[in-house]
Amino acid sequence: MANHNIETPNNPSYRFAARALNSSHASHAAANDLVELSGGYAFPRCLPDISMEAGKAAAAHRTETMQYSDVLGLEELRDQIVDYVAADGIVCARDNVMVVNGAKHGLDLACRVFIEPGDAVIVTAPTYMTALSILRTHEADFWAIPQDEQGMQADVLEQRLAAAQSAGDKLPKLLFDVPDFHNPTGITTSLERRHELIRLARRFGFVIIEDDPYRRIRFEGEAVPPMKSLDESGVVIALGTASKILAPGMRIGWVIASASIIERMAAHKADGGTSPFNQRIFLELLAGNQVAHHIAAIIRQLRIHRDMMVDELRRHLPEASVHVPQGGYFLWVELPDDIDADMLAGLAIKKGVKTYSGRLSYPLEPSRNALRLCYSYEEPERIRQGVEALGEAFASLRTGEVDSSELEALADASLKLQTF
Amino acid sequence: MANHNIETPNNPSYRFAARALNSSHASHAAANDLVELSGGYAFPRCLPDISMEAGKAAAAHRTETMQYSDVLGLEELRDQIVDYVAADGIVCARDNVMVVNGAKHGLDLACRVFIEPGDAVIVTAPTYMTALSILRTHEADFWAIPQDEQGMQADVLEQRLAAAQSAGDKLPKLLFDVPDFHNPTGITTSLERRHELIRLARRFGFVIIEDDPYRRIRFEGEAVPPMKSLDESGVVIALGTASKILAPGMRIGWVIASASIIERMAAHKADGGTSPFNQRIFLELLAGNQVAHHIAAIIRQLRIHRDMMVDELRRHLPEASVHVPQGGYFLWVELPDDIDADMLAGLAIKKGVKTYSGRLSYPLEPSRNALRLCYSYEEPERIRQGVEALGEAFASLRTGEVDSSELEALADASLKLQTF
């Protein structure tokens, strides 16, 4: 019998498509007891106990939950999502909602509907690293627009769009952004900037993908209306997810867009419909208000995590500049110019803590000296230990006690770690 | 506040990608108490009660099932799948297995990895209608190869491949087939034909996608080894699914292929990993042998369904030719030449039964006179009623008692119904 695990000399050299990048897949975190400050995992003690709802979905709703379901999702869940986003000021109807397997899946479907290979997508620099991976599988080109404390710099974008238009160049098809507690910087886009981006989308004919997983994880400050709530002409596709407000393992997300966009995205949803079992469980938890209680518990917990991380960074990396976000999962740590973040992240692993070099978040030319830290997964005491270990790595780099070839090997190893 | 449900004159004319077909999505069956003989739904009384395993997955395995998981799937489940397919003679290892959200999802990922727009894919004519939809979203061209009682006609295919090669034409990249209890014809490909197709794949450098959802649903006769078990050089990608052996609502499927193909497919799996909650439940049911017991129950039940449908077709449509399959979900009914299947399917809806015109299963020029019937969903007595109603529709067509403009309207309406 043939053993398919062994690559033999007989093996064909497969004629892969151009878009079939040989990129490696995400590997699970928390190996080797490293302190996990990289991936955006849920806090384990806040993972919900859904056993009651799961049992009910499996038994009382069996003919719904074990069967095929509509590719758009359960009507009851779509209506619940209409209500959920109405609290943020988004007015929509069931026809504007499609259930998907997480927000990433929604982004992927939007790419299929809007991008041809070589089309440009506007993103902040830095931006969400996994969004970049997905966009790259669609052979997107990037327009990397800088960010300030108000969000994506709309004036810079407008100049570039106007110049491209004057020159008769092809204009971008999509803009991707995380306007609330941006990944990785934690910045929340201002109201004025949101209006500006919508104005540009209308003027230059691109569609905005508003990826908003962290919106409800707000520790303090005033929420800004979602771009989708300001969108009178259907240029915004809003992506939401159960991952950050309930549990990533549910793999439930949603897309809110004009009915004509939803219809085309549905035609590309080749998964036989998102699991109605998972949908029914999530819908019962939404309807029963358990999701709201769960969000409150996450906020209480993660505020402590954020504060611990900020305090410890000030103590152990006093030379670094930290943007303190009002919510979300991430801290963006800017290092002194002479510190190489790849090397720091590599050395930090040796000291026992896993972080991401900011380089992974850049679409084009990366900045060399920033780190993305995530405070969602670890207990506060482990966060303290992790930042202390990061401080030790920083001090070792400063004193030059590690030789440069070892540093480069460590940096390479750390860049191979992937993403959420 | 903007109402996004209303398409206003302000709405942009979206610059959709060429592949963003405006095809409609699958709608759920069993509306209006029609007898459902079209879609491949699970038999409701055979849907499993998974509440015990679901409760355990939710509680005892909470940190696994509620969290993100590896994009390739849970290692324990991948090992269980290795064991499951070993019973069919497929020798593989964990690295050859990726968990996906149903077999359709696996097909979609294979398309992303192997097809560029305009590349040709070899299929039987007729073939699985939803596979055609997925292939069309990737802008595939089709090579439609006829089928006989042994399966796809390898000699016809070989002549065409050789001619294309001689002419210097581009050769196909993929072959898609359902070799066991073919959808829609119910034919099982012979062993000799399987060897022939693998030989052609090696000679002409294409990859075979072996979609095998129905393999274990065998009522009688000897099983033929899967193509994957005969594949010594890694040219076969095998797709499996929990949908037909446990429950479609789980949305669990798998891909078995060479490690280099699996790695590339994983890079395109933009769903954040298949739900570990669903994976854990399925894995416990596989490991505890409940899946095997469940398959036995499905076989006992569906054999009765098939027999009922065959008997009633002989009684009520004696002019039709029926291929009696040894397993699976479908019957392929060939009608006399002067009967238009679109009109028959349309008229049948008016009589109270939903079937699919065979036309939906053709990649290119459709045959006009075949129906696909599915016996999986309805109770035997309802199948009897449905076939009786179909016979009435047939008789009405024969006698010419329905005027042709009404028939055409009914045919159009029935073709809008979609697919599994």
XYZ file of N, CA and C in Angstrom, chain A residues 261-339:
237
model
N -24.406 43.475 -2.071
C -23.093 42.925 -1.697
C -23.268 41.594 -0.973
N -24.207 41.534 -0.038
C -24.449 40.292 0.710
C -24.755 39.148 -0.258
N -25.565 39.432 -1.254
C -25.951 38.376 -2.189
C -24.732 37.827 -2.929
N -23.844 38.722 -3.350
C -22.652 38.254 -4.063
C -21.687 37.538 -3.130
N -21.539 38.021 -1.910
C -20.654 37.329 -0.974
C -21.197 35.928 -0.675
N -22.519 35.806 -0.558
C -23.120 34.496 -0.266
C -22.808 33.483 -1.354
N -22.731 33.955 -2.607
C -22.449 33.047 -3.722
C -21.042 32.455 -3.618
N -20.172 33.102 -2.859
C -18.799 32.610 -2.698
C -18.596 31.855 -1.388
N -19.637 31.719 -0.587
C -19.515 31.064 0.729
C -19.658 29.560 0.515
N -18.518 28.897 0.301
C -18.521 27.498 -0.146
C -18.459 26.515 1.015
N -18.997 26.868 2.169
C -18.860 26.006 3.346
C -20.136 25.246 3.674
N -21.126 25.309 2.815
C -22.391 24.632 3.111
C -23.181 25.313 4.206
N -22.880 26.586 4.478
C -23.559 27.303 5.567
C -22.806 27.120 6.866
N -22.682 28.200 7.630
C -22.058 28.127 8.957
C -22.877 27.171 9.842
N -22.201 26.433 10.698
C -22.868 25.417 11.529
C -24.096 25.985 12.246
N -25.284 25.442 11.961
C -26.484 25.917 12.653
C -26.466 25.558 14.137
N -25.685 24.562 14.505
C -25.539 24.199 15.921
C -24.872 25.357 16.677
N -23.736 25.809 16.161
C -23.037 26.933 16.778
C -23.878 28.211 16.714
N -24.579 28.380 15.607
C -25.420 29.574 15.471
C -26.524 29.588 16.524
N -27.168 28.426 16.718
C -28.268 28.351 17.683
C -27.755 28.660 19.110
N -26.603 28.116 19.449
C -26.041 28.366 20.787
C -25.777 29.859 20.967
N -25.126 30.469 19.990
C -24.788 31.892 20.104
C -26.055 32.742 20.172
N -27.037 32.356 19.369
C -28.283 33.134 19.341
C -29.004 33.062 20.683
N -29.000 31.894 21.328
C -29.644 31.777 22.639
C -28.904 32.625 23.688
N -27.583 32.646 23.578
C -26.788 33.427 24.543
C -26.959 34.922 24.314
N -27.105 35.323 23.064
C -27.375 36.733 22.768
C -28.762 37.119 23.286
N -29.738 36.290 22.938
C -31.126 36.613 23.291
C -31.319 36.598 24.805
N -30.619 35.712 25.499
C -30.766 35.592 26.945
C -29.917 36.580 27.728
N -29.220 37.459 27.010
C -28.396 38.507 27.623
C -27.107 37.989 28.261
N -26.823 36.682 28.116
C -25.567 36.177 28.696
C -24.348 36.782 28.009
N -24.476 37.087 26.721
C -23.333 37.699 26.026
C -23.007 39.051 26.663
N -24.041 39.825 26.951
C -23.810 41.138 27.578
C -23.114 40.977 28.938
N -23.561 40.023 29.739
C -22.903 39.790 31.032
C -21.467 39.335 30.837
N -21.271 38.498 29.813
C -19.934 37.987 29.541
C -18.996 39.118 29.134
N -19.489 40.029 28.308
C -18.666 41.177 27.898
C -18.260 41.992 29.125
N -19.208 42.198 30.036
C -18.889 42.974 31.240
C -17.776 42.297 32.040
N -17.823 40.963 32.112
C -16.781 40.228 32.847
C -15.429 40.343 32.140
N -15.439 40.278 30.824
C -14.179 40.406 30.064
C -13.582 41.790 30.290
N -14.435 42.809 30.230
C -13.933 44.180 30.424
C -13.299 44.333 31.808
N -13.993 43.847 32.843
C -13.437 43.938 34.204
C -12.073 43.283 34.274
N -11.952 42.113 33.659
C -10.707 41.357 33.743
C -9.602 42.013 32.919
N -9.910 42.351 31.676
C -8.840 42.818 30.778
C -8.353 44.223 31.143
N -9.189 44.998 31.812
C -8.699 46.291 32.288
C -7.540 46.077 33.267
N -7.674 45.091 34.127
C -6.592 44.756 35.074
C -5.341 44.329 34.302
N -5.550 43.524 33.248
C -4.407 43.070 32.437
C -3.694 44.247 31.777
N -4.494 45.116 31.184
C -3.886 46.261 30.504
C -3.086 47.111 31.491
N -3.701 47.379 32.636
C -3.010 48.232 33.612
C -1.715 47.587 34.080
N -1.767 46.295 34.330
C -0.553 45.584 34.742
C 0.516 45.706 33.671
N 0.130 45.493 32.429
C 1.120 45.524 31.356
C 1.711 46.925 31.186
N 0.874 47.935 31.241
C 1.366 49.312 31.085
C 2.321 49.657 32.233
N 1.913 49.328 33.455
C 2.763 49.629 34.617
C 4.115 48.928 34.513
N 4.076 47.670 34.151
C 5.323 46.898 34.097
C 6.204 47.344 32.938
N 5.593 47.757 31.839
C 6.397 48.297 30.734
C 7.104 49.571 31.171
N 6.412 50.420 31.918
C 7.044 51.669 32.379
C 8.199 51.356 33.321
N 8.041 50.276 34.100
C 9.100 49.908 35.035
C 10.273 49.241 34.315
N 9.991 48.288 33.425
C 11.062 47.446 32.878
C 11.557 47.897 31.508
N 10.774 48.701 30.810
C 11.235 49.238 29.519
C 10.987 50.746 29.501
N 11.611 51.458 30.433
C 11.304 52.885 30.534
C 11.667 53.672 29.275
N 12.533 53.135 28.453
C 12.913 53.862 27.231
C 11.889 53.696 26.112
N 10.961 52.753 26.282
C 9.980 52.516 25.228
C 8.805 53.475 25.364
N 8.181 53.763 24.242
C 6.991 54.610 24.245
C 5.776 53.706 24.027
N 4.794 53.859 24.924
C 3.641 52.964 24.898
C 2.374 53.765 24.651
N 1.608 53.372 23.662
C 0.286 53.951 23.485
C -0.691 53.176 24.365
N -1.364 53.879 25.286
C -2.304 53.215 26.199
C -3.693 53.248 25.581
N -4.209 52.079 25.176
C -5.528 52.063 24.538
C -6.649 52.070 25.579
N -7.816 52.553 25.169
C -8.978 52.575 26.065
C -9.764 51.266 26.016
N -9.270 50.313 25.270
C -9.960 49.028 25.177
C -9.211 48.105 24.250
N -9.831 46.984 23.924
C -9.217 46.031 23.008
C -8.223 45.122 23.701
N -7.330 44.540 22.892
C -6.437 43.480 23.373
C -4.949 43.858 23.349
N -4.581 44.948 22.629
C -3.179 45.111 22.244
C -2.537 46.398 22.748
N -1.237 46.305 22.966
C -0.398 47.482 23.218
C 0.658 47.547 22.120
N 0.881 48.755 21.638
C 1.899 48.985 20.615
C 3.063 49.681 21.311
N 4.216 49.068 21.274
C 5.371 49.533 22.043
C 6.430 49.997 21.056
N 6.707 51.293 21.077
C 7.736 51.826 20.178
C 9.065 51.910 20.928
N 10.064 51.350 20.307
C 11.373 51.207 20.952
C 12.309 52.317 20.485
N 13.382 52.555 21.226
C 14.379 53.516 20.744
C 14.907 53.091 19.374
N 15.367 54.080 18.607
C 15.756 53.822 17.213
C 16.843 52.765 17.063
N 17.693 52.640 18.052
C 18.807 51.707 17.896
C 18.468 50.293 18.364
N 17.210 50.064 18.729
C 16.791 48.708 19.134
C 16.048 48.050 17.978
